[in-house]
Amino acid sequence: MLLRKLLGPQNRNLWFWVFVGPFAIGLALFTYVPLAWSLYLSFFDAHNTVTPEDFVGLANYRTMLTDSAFQDSLLTFVVFTAVIVPATFALSLALALMVNRLRWMQAFFRSVFFLPVACSYVVAALVWKLSIFNGVRFGLANTVLGWFGSDQIAWLSTTDPPWYWLVIVTVRLWLQAGFYMILFLAGLQRIPKTLYEAAAVDGAREGWQVFRHITFPQLRATSVAVVLLLVINSFQAFDEFYNLLSSAKGYPPYARPPLVHLYILALGKEQNLGLGSAGAVILALIIGVATVAQARFFGLGRRED
Amino acid sequence: MTISRRTLLGTTSGLALTGALAACGSNTGRGGGGGGGGPELEHWYHQYGEQGVEQAVKKYADAYDKADVSIQWRPGDYMQQLSAALLTKDGPDVFETEGPELDQIRGKRVADLTDLIKDVKDDYNPAVLATKTYEGKVYGIPQVVDMQLLYYRKSLLDDAGVEPPRTLDALVDAAKKLTTKKTKGLFLGNDGGAAVLGATPLQAAGLSFVSDDGTVGFDDPAAAKALGKLRALYADKSLLLGAPSDWSDPAAFTQGLTAMQWSGLWALPAVKKALGDDFGVLPFPKDGAAGKPTVPVGAFAAAVNAKGKHVAAGKAYLKWLWVEKEDYQEDFALSYGFHIPARISLAKKAKKLQEGAAAEAVKLATENGFSNPLIWTTAANNAYNDALSRIIKDGKDPDAELRKVVRKAQSELARVQGKPS
């Protein structure tokens, strides 16, 4: 009787757990347990151990917030986001507008621009580092400079001017622009033809005027999605930074986004898991606040009427 | 128009999770015949670049009959994999390590091996054994000694009328003179030397990371002066930067991208093959009146996981391999790559190490070798490397940068020596 009740009508409860259970267990095991554990570790002096005994209260947070390297990493992230988000946005929108106007070979160009998305960040970073932007005279970028009689530039090792940004930004731009182009293309195709016809009747000129008053406003949902995704992605910046700049003996003190900094601190040789966890918690809070602020700004989740 | 969550999700539904779970390596190297009875031991090595080392260590393991030893050959960032594995229950029973790290010793994750080597203790290179020793106890048996040194191309130096540099000032001058449109003067790694040099310029100025009494050993104006000269190398544009392969690979040197290169002893066979007799080796040149020429030495050591299931069996196996089987030790050091055996008696016997640049290198390792002390922590080292990078590349004031490092190093030294900071 009790069993019947537990199983629910038509065994619904049983089937609920059969379908949801494995996923819930996985989520708990690989996401919530580590999350809680990390919070726990952040209050301990945990060098090289995940079962620490030395409770230090908020000392890790104090160290982290006053650590100039951590502050620098946040600044690096802000600079990176401020450059990569508008650049990717503009480039992918431009690509989408151009591809959308093609009358023939549209599928071909769509695929060509999307193709880099399939490339791994690690592979692309190595190509950028070793062949395009290497520092010796036969690197691609330096060969081009050589035609104009310029000296070779050590792209990734020069901090004044900070040439390394050029390498970091271009690799990500190449990798992700195609993906956002597809999102914009989908958005463009959802715009009703009648709007353009009405605009033509009203005498709007083709080109900028139509784009400014019809296309761009109609793309608002897509644009917001793209910006949110771009910001989240740049928060997660790690792969290309690490593969472009780290060497067997370490990572230079510049161009260190927060994840790279925490990686060096907690997971590298240093294994300071307490401090690293505190940094991760601070970072999670920052991401949370930023996301909420962004959602408010774009009016996300407000009722549609 | 405002946007509902649904519209947003609709527009982005094309997003699929691309998190391809990298399949974990499953080749444990277990089985495959050989190996007698006894417990199953798992032995980790980092991936050696030289041909034949993997087969050799498997051969040694198969020859041991008191345990069934399986070899794990691990590519990638070995030290990091190792630190992570030692935190779990499934870590290796025995392993090689650049450490053991201080935290691992203090956390009682590696076993005390003092008894295993007590009969032959004096036969080990003392600079190297010291870095495996903490409070009088030995936690790792040194396998082979490696060192870094300066390679120079004789013909290029002759053409430019430059003597092999014996002081840091001479090195700065030489690098400048040797720099042409096609060739740079000196290669200290793609980051300008910040990461690989470490304490080397301090040692060359007669200082060190940690002094004998356990305090910071470079709180001295001479340190800033020596590091300032590294900045001069960078500012003169004498340094090769952004080469396709880093300092540990002699390719930049043998391809003529640079006239001098800081690299390891392991590169010597490749350099010799490419350049014949057209090269020489030097220590890092001395700086200032109190300075002395210097070369960093280091060693991989074999250690036992104290939290593993077979501590006693692991110790017995290591004693057999790294203390008793001298023929295997010699084979390991010299048949594949180019390393100095950690046992002095073996190093003296080795024919390969008795002539030319190799003999010079062995002499440097014995007379001018230094190794970073165990209590010099990674956190202190990272702070130092960052400061060095800022001095070299950004031209920051060495005095001010070093003062920050000294403060960090003081608190780290206090932490690991158990004094209140």
CSV table of C-alpha atoms in Angstrom, one decimal, chain B residues 2 11 55 61 99 105 241 244 331 339 407:
chain,number,residue,atom,x,y,z
B,2,THR,CA,11.0,44.1,-24.2
B,11,THR,CA,17.3,32.9,-30.1
B,55,GLN,CA,61.4,0.7,-22.9
B,61,ALA,CA,60.6,-2.9,-13.8
B,99,GLY,CA,60.6,17.6,-5.7
B,105,ILE,CA,56.8,16.4,2.9
B,241,LEU,CA,62.3,36.6,-28.3
B,244,PRO,CA,59.3,28.8,-32.3
B,331,ASP,CA,72.3,2.9,-18.4
B,339,HIS,CA,72.6,13.4,-17.9
B,407,ARG,CA,58.5,41.1,1.9
